[in-house]
Each structure stands twice: as C-alpha cells, then as structure tokens.
Coordinates of C-alpha atoms in Angstrom, one line a residue:
Chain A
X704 CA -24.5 -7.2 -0.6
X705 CA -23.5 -8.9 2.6
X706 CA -25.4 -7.3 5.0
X707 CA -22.6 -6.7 7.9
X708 CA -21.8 -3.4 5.8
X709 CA -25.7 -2.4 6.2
X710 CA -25.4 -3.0 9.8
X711 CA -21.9 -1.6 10.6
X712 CA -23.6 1.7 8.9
X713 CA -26.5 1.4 11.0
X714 CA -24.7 0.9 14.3
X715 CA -21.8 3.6 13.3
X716 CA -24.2 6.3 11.7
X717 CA -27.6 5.9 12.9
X718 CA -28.6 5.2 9.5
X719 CA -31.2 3.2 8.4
X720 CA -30.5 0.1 6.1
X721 CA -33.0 1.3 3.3
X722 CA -30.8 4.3 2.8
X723 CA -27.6 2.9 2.4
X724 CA -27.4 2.6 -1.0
X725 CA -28.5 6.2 -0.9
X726 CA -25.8 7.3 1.5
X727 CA -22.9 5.0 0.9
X728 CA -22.0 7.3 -2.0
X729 CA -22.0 10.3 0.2
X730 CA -19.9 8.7 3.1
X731 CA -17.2 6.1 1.9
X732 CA -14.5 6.0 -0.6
X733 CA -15.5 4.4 -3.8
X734 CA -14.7 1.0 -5.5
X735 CA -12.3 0.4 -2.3
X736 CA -12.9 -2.1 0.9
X737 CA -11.7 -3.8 3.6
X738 CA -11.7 -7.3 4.6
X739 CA -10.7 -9.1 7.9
X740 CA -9.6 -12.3 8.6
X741 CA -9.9 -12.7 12.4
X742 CA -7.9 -15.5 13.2
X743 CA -8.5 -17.4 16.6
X744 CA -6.4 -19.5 18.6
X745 CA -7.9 -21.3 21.9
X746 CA -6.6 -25.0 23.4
X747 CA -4.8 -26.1 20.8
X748 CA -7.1 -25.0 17.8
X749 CA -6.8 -22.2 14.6
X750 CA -9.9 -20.8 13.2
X751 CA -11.2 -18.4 11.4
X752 CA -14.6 -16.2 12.1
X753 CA -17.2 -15.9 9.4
X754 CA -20.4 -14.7 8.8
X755 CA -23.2 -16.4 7.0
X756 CA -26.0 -13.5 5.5
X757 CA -29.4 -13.7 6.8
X758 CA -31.1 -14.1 2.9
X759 CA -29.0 -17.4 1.2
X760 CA -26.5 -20.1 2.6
X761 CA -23.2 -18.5 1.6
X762 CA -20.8 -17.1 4.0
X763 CA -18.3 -14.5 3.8
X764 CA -15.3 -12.7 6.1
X765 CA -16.3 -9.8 8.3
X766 CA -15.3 -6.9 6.3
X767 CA -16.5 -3.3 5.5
X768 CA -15.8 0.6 3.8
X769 CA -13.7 3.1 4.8
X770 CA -15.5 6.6 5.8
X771 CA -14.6 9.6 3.2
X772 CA -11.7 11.0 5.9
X773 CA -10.8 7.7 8.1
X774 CA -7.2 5.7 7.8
X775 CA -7.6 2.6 6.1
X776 CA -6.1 1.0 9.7
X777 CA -8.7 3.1 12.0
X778 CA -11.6 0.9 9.3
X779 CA -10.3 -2.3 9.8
X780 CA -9.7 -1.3 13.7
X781 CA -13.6 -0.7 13.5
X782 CA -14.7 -3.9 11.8
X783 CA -12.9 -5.5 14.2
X784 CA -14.3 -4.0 17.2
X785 CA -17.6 -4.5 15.8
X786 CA -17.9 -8.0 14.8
X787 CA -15.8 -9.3 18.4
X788 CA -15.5 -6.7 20.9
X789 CA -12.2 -6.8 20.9
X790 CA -9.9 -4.1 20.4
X791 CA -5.5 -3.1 21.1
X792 CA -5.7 -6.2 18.9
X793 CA -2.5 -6.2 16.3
X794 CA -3.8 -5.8 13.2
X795 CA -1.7 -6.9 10.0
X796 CA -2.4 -5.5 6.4
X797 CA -0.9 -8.1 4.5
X798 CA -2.9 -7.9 0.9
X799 CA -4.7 -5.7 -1.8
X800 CA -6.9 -7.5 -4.1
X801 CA -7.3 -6.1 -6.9
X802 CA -8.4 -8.4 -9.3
X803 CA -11.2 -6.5 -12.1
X804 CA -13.3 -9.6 -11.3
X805 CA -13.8 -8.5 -7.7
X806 CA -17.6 -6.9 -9.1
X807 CA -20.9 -8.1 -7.6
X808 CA -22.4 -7.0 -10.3
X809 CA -20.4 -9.5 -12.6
X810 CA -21.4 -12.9 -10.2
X811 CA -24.5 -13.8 -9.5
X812 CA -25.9 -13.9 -5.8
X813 CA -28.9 -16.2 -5.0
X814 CA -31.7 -13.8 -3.3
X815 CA -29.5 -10.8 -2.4
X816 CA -32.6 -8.6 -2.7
X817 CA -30.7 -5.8 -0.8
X818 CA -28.2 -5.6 -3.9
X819 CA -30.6 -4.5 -6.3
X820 CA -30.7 -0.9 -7.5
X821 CA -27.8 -0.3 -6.2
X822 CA -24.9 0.6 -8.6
X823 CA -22.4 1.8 -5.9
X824 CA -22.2 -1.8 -4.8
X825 CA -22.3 -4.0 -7.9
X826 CA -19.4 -1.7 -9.2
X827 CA -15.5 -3.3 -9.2
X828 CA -14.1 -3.6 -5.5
X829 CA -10.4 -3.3 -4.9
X830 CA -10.0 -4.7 -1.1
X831 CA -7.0 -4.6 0.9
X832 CA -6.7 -7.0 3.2
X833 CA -6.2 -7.3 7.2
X834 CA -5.5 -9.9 9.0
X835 CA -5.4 -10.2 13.3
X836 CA -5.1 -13.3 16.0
X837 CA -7.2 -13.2 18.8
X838 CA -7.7 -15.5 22.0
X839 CA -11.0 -16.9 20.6
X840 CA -11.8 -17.4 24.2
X841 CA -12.1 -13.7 24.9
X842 CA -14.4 -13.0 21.7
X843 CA -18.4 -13.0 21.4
X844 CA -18.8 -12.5 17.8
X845 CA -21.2 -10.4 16.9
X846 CA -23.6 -10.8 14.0
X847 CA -25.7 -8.1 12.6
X848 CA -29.6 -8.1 11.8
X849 CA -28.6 -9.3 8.4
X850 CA -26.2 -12.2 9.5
X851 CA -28.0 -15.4 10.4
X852 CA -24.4 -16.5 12.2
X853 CA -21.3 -14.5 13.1
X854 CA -19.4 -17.5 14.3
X855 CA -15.8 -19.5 14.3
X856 CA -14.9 -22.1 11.8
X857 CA -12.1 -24.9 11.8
X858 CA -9.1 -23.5 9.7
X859 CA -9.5 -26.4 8.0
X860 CA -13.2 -26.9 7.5
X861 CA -14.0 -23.3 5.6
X862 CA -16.9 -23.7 3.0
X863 CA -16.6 -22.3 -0.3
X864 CA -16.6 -18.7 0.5
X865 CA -18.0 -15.7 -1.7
X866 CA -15.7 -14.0 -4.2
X867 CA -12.6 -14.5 -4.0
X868 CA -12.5 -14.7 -0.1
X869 CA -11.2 -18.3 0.3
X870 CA -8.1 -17.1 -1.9
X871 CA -7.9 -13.9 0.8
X872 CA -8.2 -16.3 3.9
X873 CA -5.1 -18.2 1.8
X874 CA -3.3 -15.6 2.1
X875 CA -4.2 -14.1 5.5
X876 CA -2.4 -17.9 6.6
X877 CA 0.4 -17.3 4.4
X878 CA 1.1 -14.3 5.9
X879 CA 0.8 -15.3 9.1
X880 CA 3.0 -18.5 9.0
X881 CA 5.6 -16.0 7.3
X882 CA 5.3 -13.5 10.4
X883 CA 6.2 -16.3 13.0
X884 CA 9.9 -15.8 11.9
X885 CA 9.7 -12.2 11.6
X886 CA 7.7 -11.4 14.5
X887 CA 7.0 -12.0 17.8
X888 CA 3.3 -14.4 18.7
X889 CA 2.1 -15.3 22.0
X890 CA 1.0 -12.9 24.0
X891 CA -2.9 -12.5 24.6
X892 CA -2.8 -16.0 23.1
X893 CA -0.9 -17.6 26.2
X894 CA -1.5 -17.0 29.4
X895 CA 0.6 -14.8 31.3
X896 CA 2.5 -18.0 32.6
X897 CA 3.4 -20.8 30.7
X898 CA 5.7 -23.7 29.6
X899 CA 8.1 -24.3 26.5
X900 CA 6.1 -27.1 25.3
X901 CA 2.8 -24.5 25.2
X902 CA 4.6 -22.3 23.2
X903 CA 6.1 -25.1 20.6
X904 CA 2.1 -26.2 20.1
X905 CA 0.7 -22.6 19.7
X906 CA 3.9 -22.7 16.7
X907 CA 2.6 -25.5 15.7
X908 CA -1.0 -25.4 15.7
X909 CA -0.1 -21.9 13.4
X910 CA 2.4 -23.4 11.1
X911 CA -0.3 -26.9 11.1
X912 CA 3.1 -28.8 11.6
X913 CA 5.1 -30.5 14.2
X914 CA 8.5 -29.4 15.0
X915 CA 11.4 -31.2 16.9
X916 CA 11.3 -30.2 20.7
X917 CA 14.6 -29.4 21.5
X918 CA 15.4 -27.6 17.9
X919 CA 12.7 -25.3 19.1
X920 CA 13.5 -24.4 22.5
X921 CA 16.6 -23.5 21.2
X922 CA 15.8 -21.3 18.7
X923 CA 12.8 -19.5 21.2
X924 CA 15.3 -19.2 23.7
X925 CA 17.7 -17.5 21.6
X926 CA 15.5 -14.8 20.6
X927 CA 16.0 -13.0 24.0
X928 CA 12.4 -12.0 24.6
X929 CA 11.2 -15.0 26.8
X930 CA 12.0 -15.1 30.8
X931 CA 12.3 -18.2 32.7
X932 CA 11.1 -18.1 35.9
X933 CA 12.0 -20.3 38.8
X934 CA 8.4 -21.6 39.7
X935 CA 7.8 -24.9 37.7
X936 CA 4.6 -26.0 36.5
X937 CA 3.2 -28.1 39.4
X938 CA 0.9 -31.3 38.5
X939 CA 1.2 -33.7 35.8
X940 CA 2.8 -36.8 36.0
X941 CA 6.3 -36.0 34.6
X942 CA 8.6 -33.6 36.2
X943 CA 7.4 -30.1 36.4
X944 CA 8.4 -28.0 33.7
X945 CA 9.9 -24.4 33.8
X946 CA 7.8 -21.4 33.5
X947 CA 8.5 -18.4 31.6
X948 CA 6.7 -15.0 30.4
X949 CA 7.3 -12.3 27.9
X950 CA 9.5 -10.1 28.4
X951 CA 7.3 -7.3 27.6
X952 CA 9.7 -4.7 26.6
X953 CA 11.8 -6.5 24.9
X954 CA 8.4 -8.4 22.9
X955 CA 7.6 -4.6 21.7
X956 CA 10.6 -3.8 20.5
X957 CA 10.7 -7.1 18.6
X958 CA 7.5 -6.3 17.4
X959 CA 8.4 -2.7 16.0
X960 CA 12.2 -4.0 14.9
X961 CA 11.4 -7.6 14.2
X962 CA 13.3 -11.0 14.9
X963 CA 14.4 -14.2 13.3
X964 CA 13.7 -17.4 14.2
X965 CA 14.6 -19.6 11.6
X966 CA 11.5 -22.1 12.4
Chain B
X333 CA -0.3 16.5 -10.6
X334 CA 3.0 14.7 -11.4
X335 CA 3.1 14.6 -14.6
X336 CA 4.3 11.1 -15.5
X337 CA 1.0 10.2 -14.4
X338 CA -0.4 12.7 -17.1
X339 CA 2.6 11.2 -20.0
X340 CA 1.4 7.3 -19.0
X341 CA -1.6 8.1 -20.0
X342 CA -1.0 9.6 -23.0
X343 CA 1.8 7.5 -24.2
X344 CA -0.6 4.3 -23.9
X345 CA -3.7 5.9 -24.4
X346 CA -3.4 8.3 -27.3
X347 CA -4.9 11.1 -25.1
X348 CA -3.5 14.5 -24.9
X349 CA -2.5 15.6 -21.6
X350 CA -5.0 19.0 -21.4
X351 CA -7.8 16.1 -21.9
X352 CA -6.7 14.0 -19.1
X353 CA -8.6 15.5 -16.6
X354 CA -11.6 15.2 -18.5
X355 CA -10.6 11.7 -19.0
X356 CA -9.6 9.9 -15.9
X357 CA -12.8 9.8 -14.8
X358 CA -13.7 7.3 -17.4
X359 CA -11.0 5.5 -17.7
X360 CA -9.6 4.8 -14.0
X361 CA -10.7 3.7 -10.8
X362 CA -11.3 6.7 -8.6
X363 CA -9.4 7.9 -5.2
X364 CA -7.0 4.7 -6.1
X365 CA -2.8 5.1 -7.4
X366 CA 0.3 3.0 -7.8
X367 CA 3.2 3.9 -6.6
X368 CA 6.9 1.7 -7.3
X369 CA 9.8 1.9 -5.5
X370 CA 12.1 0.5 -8.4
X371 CA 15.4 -0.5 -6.5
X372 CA 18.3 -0.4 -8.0
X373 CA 21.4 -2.7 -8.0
X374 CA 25.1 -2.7 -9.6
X375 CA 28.7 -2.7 -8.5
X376 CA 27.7 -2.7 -4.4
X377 CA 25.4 0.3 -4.5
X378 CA 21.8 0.3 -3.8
X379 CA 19.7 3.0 -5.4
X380 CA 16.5 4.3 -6.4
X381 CA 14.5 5.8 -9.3
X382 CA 13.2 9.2 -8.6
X383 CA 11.4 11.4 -11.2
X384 CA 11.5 15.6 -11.0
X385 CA 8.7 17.6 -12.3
X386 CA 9.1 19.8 -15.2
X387 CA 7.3 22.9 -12.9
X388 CA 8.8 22.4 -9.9
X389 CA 12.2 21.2 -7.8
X390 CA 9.9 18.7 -5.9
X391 CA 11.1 14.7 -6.2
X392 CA 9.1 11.6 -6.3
X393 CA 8.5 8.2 -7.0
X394 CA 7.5 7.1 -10.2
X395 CA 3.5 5.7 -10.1
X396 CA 0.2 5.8 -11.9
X397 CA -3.6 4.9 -12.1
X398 CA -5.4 1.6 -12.6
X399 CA -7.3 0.9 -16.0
X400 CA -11.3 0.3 -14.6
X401 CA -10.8 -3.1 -16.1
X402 CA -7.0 -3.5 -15.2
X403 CA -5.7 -6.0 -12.6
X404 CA -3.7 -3.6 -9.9
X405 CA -0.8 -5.7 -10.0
X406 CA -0.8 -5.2 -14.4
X407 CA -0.7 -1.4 -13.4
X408 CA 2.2 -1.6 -11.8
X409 CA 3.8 -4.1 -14.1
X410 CA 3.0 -1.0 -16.9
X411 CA 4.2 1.5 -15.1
X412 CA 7.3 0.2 -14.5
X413 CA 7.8 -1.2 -18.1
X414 CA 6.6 2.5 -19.2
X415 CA 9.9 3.7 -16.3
X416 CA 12.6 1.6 -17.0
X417 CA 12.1 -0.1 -20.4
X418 CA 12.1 -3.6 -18.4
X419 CA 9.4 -6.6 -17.9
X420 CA 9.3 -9.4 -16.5
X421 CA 11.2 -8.9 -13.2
X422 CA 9.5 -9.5 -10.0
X423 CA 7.3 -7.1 -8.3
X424 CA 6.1 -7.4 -4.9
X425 CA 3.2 -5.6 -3.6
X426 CA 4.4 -4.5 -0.2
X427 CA 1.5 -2.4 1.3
X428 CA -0.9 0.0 0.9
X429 CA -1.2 3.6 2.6
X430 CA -4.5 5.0 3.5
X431 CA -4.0 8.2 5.2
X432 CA -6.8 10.6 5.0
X433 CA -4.1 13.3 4.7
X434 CA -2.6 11.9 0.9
X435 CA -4.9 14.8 -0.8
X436 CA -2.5 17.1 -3.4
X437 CA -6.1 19.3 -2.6
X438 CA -5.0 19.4 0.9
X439 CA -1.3 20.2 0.2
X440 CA 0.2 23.3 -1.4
X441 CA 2.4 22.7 -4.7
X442 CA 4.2 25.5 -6.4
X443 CA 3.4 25.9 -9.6
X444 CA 1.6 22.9 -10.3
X445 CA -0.8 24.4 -12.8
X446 CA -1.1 21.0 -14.2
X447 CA -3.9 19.9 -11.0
X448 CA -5.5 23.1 -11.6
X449 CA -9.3 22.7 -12.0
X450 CA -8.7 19.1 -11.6
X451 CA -11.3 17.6 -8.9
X452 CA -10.8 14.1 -9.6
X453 CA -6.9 14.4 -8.8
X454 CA -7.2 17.0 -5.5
X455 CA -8.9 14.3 -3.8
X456 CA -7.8 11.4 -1.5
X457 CA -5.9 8.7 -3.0
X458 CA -5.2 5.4 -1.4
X459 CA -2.1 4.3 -2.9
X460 CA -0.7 0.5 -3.1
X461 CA 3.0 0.4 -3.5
X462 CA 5.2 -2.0 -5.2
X463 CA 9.2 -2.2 -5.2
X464 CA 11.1 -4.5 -7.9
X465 CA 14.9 -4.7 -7.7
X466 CA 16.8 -3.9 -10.7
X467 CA 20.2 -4.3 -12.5
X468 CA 20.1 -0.7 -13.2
X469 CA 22.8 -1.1 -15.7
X470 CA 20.1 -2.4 -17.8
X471 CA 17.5 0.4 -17.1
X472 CA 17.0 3.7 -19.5
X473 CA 15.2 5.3 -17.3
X474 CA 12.6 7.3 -18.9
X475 CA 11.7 10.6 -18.0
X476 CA 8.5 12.0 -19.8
X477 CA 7.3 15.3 -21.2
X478 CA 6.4 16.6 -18.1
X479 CA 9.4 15.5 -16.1
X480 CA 12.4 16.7 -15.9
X481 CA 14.2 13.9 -15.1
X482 CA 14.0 10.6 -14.6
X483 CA 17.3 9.2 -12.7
X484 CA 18.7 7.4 -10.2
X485 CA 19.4 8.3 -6.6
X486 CA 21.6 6.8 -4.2
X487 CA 19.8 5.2 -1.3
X488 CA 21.3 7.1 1.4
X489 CA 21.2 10.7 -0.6
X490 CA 17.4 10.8 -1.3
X491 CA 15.4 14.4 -0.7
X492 CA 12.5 15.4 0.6
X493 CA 9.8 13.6 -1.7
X494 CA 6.1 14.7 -2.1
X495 CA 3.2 13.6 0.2
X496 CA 4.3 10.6 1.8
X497 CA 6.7 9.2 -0.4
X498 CA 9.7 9.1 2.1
X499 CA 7.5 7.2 4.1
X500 CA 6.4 4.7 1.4
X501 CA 10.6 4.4 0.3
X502 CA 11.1 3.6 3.7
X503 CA 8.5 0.7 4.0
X504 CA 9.4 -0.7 0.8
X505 CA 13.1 -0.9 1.7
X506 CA 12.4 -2.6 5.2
X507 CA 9.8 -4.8 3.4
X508 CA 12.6 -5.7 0.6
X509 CA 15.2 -6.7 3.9
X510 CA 12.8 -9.0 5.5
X511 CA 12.3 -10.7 2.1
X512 CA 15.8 -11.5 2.3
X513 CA 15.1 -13.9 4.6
X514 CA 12.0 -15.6 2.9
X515 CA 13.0 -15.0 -0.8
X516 CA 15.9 -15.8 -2.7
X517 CA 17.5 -12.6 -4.0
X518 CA 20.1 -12.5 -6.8
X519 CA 19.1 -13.9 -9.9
X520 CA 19.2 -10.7 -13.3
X521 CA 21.5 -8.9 -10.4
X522 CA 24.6 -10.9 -10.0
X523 CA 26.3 -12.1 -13.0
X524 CA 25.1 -16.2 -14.6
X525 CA 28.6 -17.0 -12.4
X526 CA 29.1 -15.6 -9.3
X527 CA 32.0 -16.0 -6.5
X528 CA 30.4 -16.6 -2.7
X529 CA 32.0 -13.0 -1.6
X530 CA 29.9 -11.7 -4.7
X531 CA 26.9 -12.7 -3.3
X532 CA 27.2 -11.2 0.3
X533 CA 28.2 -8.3 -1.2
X534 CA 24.8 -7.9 -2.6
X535 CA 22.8 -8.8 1.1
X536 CA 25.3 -6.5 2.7
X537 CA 24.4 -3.3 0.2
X538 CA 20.7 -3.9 0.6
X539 CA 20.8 -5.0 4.5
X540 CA 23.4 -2.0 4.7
X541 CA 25.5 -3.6 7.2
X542 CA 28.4 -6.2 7.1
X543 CA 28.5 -10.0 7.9
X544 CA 30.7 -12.5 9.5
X545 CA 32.3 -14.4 5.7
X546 CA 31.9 -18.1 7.5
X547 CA 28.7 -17.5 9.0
X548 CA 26.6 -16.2 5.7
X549 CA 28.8 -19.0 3.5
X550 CA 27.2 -21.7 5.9
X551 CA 23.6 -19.9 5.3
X552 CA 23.6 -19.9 2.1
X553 CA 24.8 -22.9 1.0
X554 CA 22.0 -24.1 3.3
X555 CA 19.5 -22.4 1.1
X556 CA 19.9 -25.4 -1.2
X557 CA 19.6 -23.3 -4.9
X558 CA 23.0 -23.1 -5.2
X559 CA 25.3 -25.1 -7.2
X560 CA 29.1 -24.7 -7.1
X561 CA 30.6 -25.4 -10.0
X562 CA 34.5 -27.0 -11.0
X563 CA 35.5 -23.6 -12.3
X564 CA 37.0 -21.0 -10.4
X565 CA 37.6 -17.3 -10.5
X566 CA 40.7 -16.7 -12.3
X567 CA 43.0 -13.7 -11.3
X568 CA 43.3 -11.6 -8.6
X569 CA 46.2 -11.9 -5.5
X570 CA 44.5 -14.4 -3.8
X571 CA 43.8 -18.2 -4.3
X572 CA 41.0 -18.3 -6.8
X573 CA 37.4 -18.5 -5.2
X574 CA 35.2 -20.8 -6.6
X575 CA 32.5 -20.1 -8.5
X576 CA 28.6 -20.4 -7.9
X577 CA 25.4 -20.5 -10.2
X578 CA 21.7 -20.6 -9.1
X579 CA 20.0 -23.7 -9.9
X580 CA 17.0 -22.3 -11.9
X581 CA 14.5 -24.8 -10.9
X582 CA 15.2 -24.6 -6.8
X583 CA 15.5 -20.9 -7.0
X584 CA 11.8 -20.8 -8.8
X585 CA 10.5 -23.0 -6.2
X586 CA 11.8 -20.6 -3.3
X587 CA 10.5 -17.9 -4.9
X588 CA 7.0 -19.1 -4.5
X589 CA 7.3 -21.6 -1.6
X590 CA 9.8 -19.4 0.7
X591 CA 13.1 -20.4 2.2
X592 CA 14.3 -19.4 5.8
X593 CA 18.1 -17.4 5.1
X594 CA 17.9 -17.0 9.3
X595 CA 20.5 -13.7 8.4

C-alpha cells in the first residue's frame, strides 16, 4: 500500500494510520482511484514528481481515493494540494486504467507490511488518471510519514515504477504533447514578461524536440493570444528581443474553446 | 435501472433479469458503468444511438457494467457489439464523470420498478464514456426486452436524456472534433473510393460548419495517407473529380502515432 494514501487520510480526517484499513471501506468509493502526474517545468527542464515509500526502494506517482460524496476532480484537486502546495493549478484527466491486473493483491510487494490484512486494498483498482504542469520552482513537495522522498525526477530518468504507473506517466506525456496544439501553455510556467525564443524552448522542452524558429513564431503569433509589447529585453549580446505577455482573456477563452497550432 | 443494462447481462450471462440484482454484486465491479456515445455516419448526417425504456418516455445512452475480471475498454467493446451488431471499429475512451450527484437513488424515475429494492444500483456510479463512429447503414441497432427502442437520433434533435447524459453526448462530440485534428477519420465511413468533396463533406457534418474547398484540399493532401488514383468519378454536370483511397498502412500509423489536420 503506498503509504501517501495512509497519510492523506491522516492529514484529511484525523485518522489514525492503523485504522485505515478499517475505515477506508466506510469513507471512499471502492475498487476506484486516482493518480497524478505532476508535471514540472523550471529553466529549461520537464520532470515529473514521485514518491519513494518509507518500507522498500520502489517509487510510485502521488495518487489517492475519492471520499464516498466528493467529484473525482475535487480528489485529484486534493492530492495535488497535498503533495505541493499548490493549488488554481489546471488539472487534466486524460486516462482510466482499467486493466483487471491493476490488483495489489495479484503482484508482490517487497515488505509492504501495511498491506497485510487488508482486503479493501489488495482488491482490483480501476484509476483514472490526472495529469497538471506546475512551475517546479514554486513547489515544496511534500512527503508523508510513510514516504522516505516526495521529490522531482528527470522526464527522462524515471525508474521502473510500481504497477503499471510508468505506462500512466506514458500517457500523462502523450497527452500533454497532444494538448500543446489544442490548448493554450505558458502561463505560471513563464514569467509574466518574456521573449519568443522562451516560449519556442518551453515548446520544446514539452514536445523533447527542436523546432525551426521562424515556423514557430509564426504559428504562436497567429493564435492571437500573445501581446507584444514595446519594451525589448535589455542585456545580452545580440540585439534585444521583443517582449510579449498573455493576453489573459483571450488565453481563457482559448483554454475553454481551444486553438490550433499546428506545431 | 435501464434496462439494457439488466438484457446485457442476461443475454451474455444466462441470468434472468429478476436475479440481477442479486447478481451484480458478484459479478461486477461496484459504483463503476460504461457509457458509449455510438456516432453515427451516412449520406452527410451525423447521428446518435439512443435507447427508450420499456417503463418510461425517458432517453439514454446505451451503456453497462464491467465483468470483476474484465478489462474496461472489453466492456465497452461488448456493449457496443451487444448495440449495434458491429466489432472491431475504433473506440476511444474520452473521459470519465465523477459527480457525486450520478445516484438513480438520489433522482426520481417514474415507474422504474425495475431499481426497486436494488441497493447496489441506487448508489453512485462513476461512469467512463466511450464514442465510436459508425456507418450506421451497417448497424441493426438492437433494442432489448426492456427497451423500447433502440434507434437513431439526429445530432441536433436529441431530448432530454437521464442523469447526465446530455452532458456526457456533449463531451464526447467535442472530444470526437478535436480528434479531427490528431486522428485520421474516414476509413468504414466513406466508400473504398472516394472524391476530395466526399471527404470534407464528412469533417463538415461532424465539425458542423463549412470550409473553404482550396484550403481543406491543401490540408489533406498534406496528411500524407492519401493516394489519388488515375480514375475519376464518372457522371454528374461537372468535369469529373478525381478519385481518392486511404493508403492503409499510413492511415494505421496515424491512427496510433497522430497527425496535425491544423482544420
């Protein structure tokens, strides 16, 4: 059992660890969870936060149940908050995972003493999936007493995960890269201020591509929710580049209505 | 309780419907459904399968339960097959809704003497919704014992459904309209030979709007899974258009890597 769940109860309900097992029954939905990838962007850098349980060496993504009369969104909204602080974060469900595998009880887990005797949590798990990018910057990730580490990890450097969360994280990214043409990206990831080669790497460091510089600015441009402003970027050895910001109304309705971009 | 739910079950399972309640229980996962949004496509009109119950006027989509052993994504594969006779056409799991409010216990339905006594179907469900997108010339839709009918409704003419099921029709149709722009779309729904008007006639009816002829011909011959062939479309007033085919292999490929249609 990885022992973020225990803790989340804890903190949420004021109830002990020990009685979990005895309460989870009584409180959450059955056989259905969620799971978060927490995507975080800083300096030219994607990764992903994990947690590593206090009682073996494998690690896992932050995820959790959903209270007998809670929306699935308000649960993942909470597992969120809980493992970085953060929240008015988007949060994307892109996934259910539904595989009859997806059963602690069918795989084995090296010293998860906390599992035992509990037949609400070996049973088969269908998870539905969330997925939310964060300025990693602004985030202090938060383990629980059962956690040995809450803590970011290279997109490309994830360990062999439990279940079947590497194939989750997969998709999380597939998602993501899919919702750069439908969607708007950027803000809380930029600063307020910034130039059009600082958008093109955010892009890329997303897409883990490079793209042609002037193809881009094109297309960004011609999705009418960036402003250029007439203060250039001062320093640097080359001539200052233009500034621009979100248009902010124009970003949320491109958010509700979606765009295209084409990259 | 709609009743198609209660006919799947016994059409597959053997079991008669009074037992079902006593049954589901064991055999499905608890507080979980299906529901499919089957779309429907022939001669320029875009429309849905709706089922009717046999007790009331009341209209909804056709869905089901998942096998405690079943892979979510072979439920809906089932249901469909058990709806429209069909298999093997593309499903796409499109979201999941998860409000505490989808309880037939906490809504009133008239004469539904069927979810009387019935505990393990008043509760909350969390249900994951699939569409699939039909030639529905090929479909014999399939009402069931408990339904009065199972037909097809015209996109723009559909009632007030049960619960949320306007809501869940809704998502799935803007779900299936952004996937026009990531997904190839056409194959089982145009004929093997098709003329280039043909084919924006079918992303006009599901976009619902009308597109520049030039513009959409340059898009999709960008796509790069089409092949135009020597032949073209003989009669009609006009010159004769040529004729298209989807190259099988490119248009497999794009249906698991993604394409960018930029429409």
């Amino acid at each position: 059992m990885p022992s973020f769940y225990l803790s989340g109860m804890k903190k949420e309900q004021g109830v002990a660890e020990k009685e979990f097992v005895a309460k989870a029954d009584e409180l959450y939905l059955p056989q259905l969870s969620i799971d978060c990838v927490i995507f975080g962007f800083h300096d030219d850098q994607l990764k992903v936060l994990l947690l590593q349980w206090i009682d073996s060496n494998r690690w896992c993504l932050p995820g959790g149940f959903i209270f007998k009369e809670e929306h699935i969104h308000d649960s993942a909204v909470r597992i969120l908050k809980n493992r970085t602080g953060l929240s008015d974060i988007y949060l994307k469900q892109f996934f259910a995972f539904g595989d009859p595998n997806r059963a602690r009880g069918k795989h084995v887990f090296k010293s998860s003493s906390l599992m035992k005797g509990s037949d609400w949590l070996m049973k088969r798990f269908v998870t539905i999936g969330y997925w939310s990018l964060v300025e990693f910057s602004k985030v202090v990730p938060v383990p629980d007493e059962f956690s040995k580490e809450c803590t970011w990890c290279d997109i490309d450097k994830v360990p062999d995960l439990i279940l079947d969360h590497n194939q989750i994280l997969e998709k999380a990214l597939q998602s993501l890269r899919l919702d750069l043409n439908d969607y708007p990206v950027g803000k809380d990831l930029l600063p307020e201020k910034f130039t059009m080669p600082e958008l093109q790497r955010l892009y890329e460091t997303i897409l883990g591509k490079t793209m042609d510089r002037r193809n881009f600015q094109k297309k960004a441009l011609a999705l009418g929710i960036l402003e250029r402003l007439k203060e250039r970027k001062q320093g640097g050895a080359h001539k200052a580049p233009y500034l621009y910001r979100f248009d902010t109304k124009k970003y949320k309705k491109a958010l509700k209505e979606g765009l295209k971009f084409g990259i």
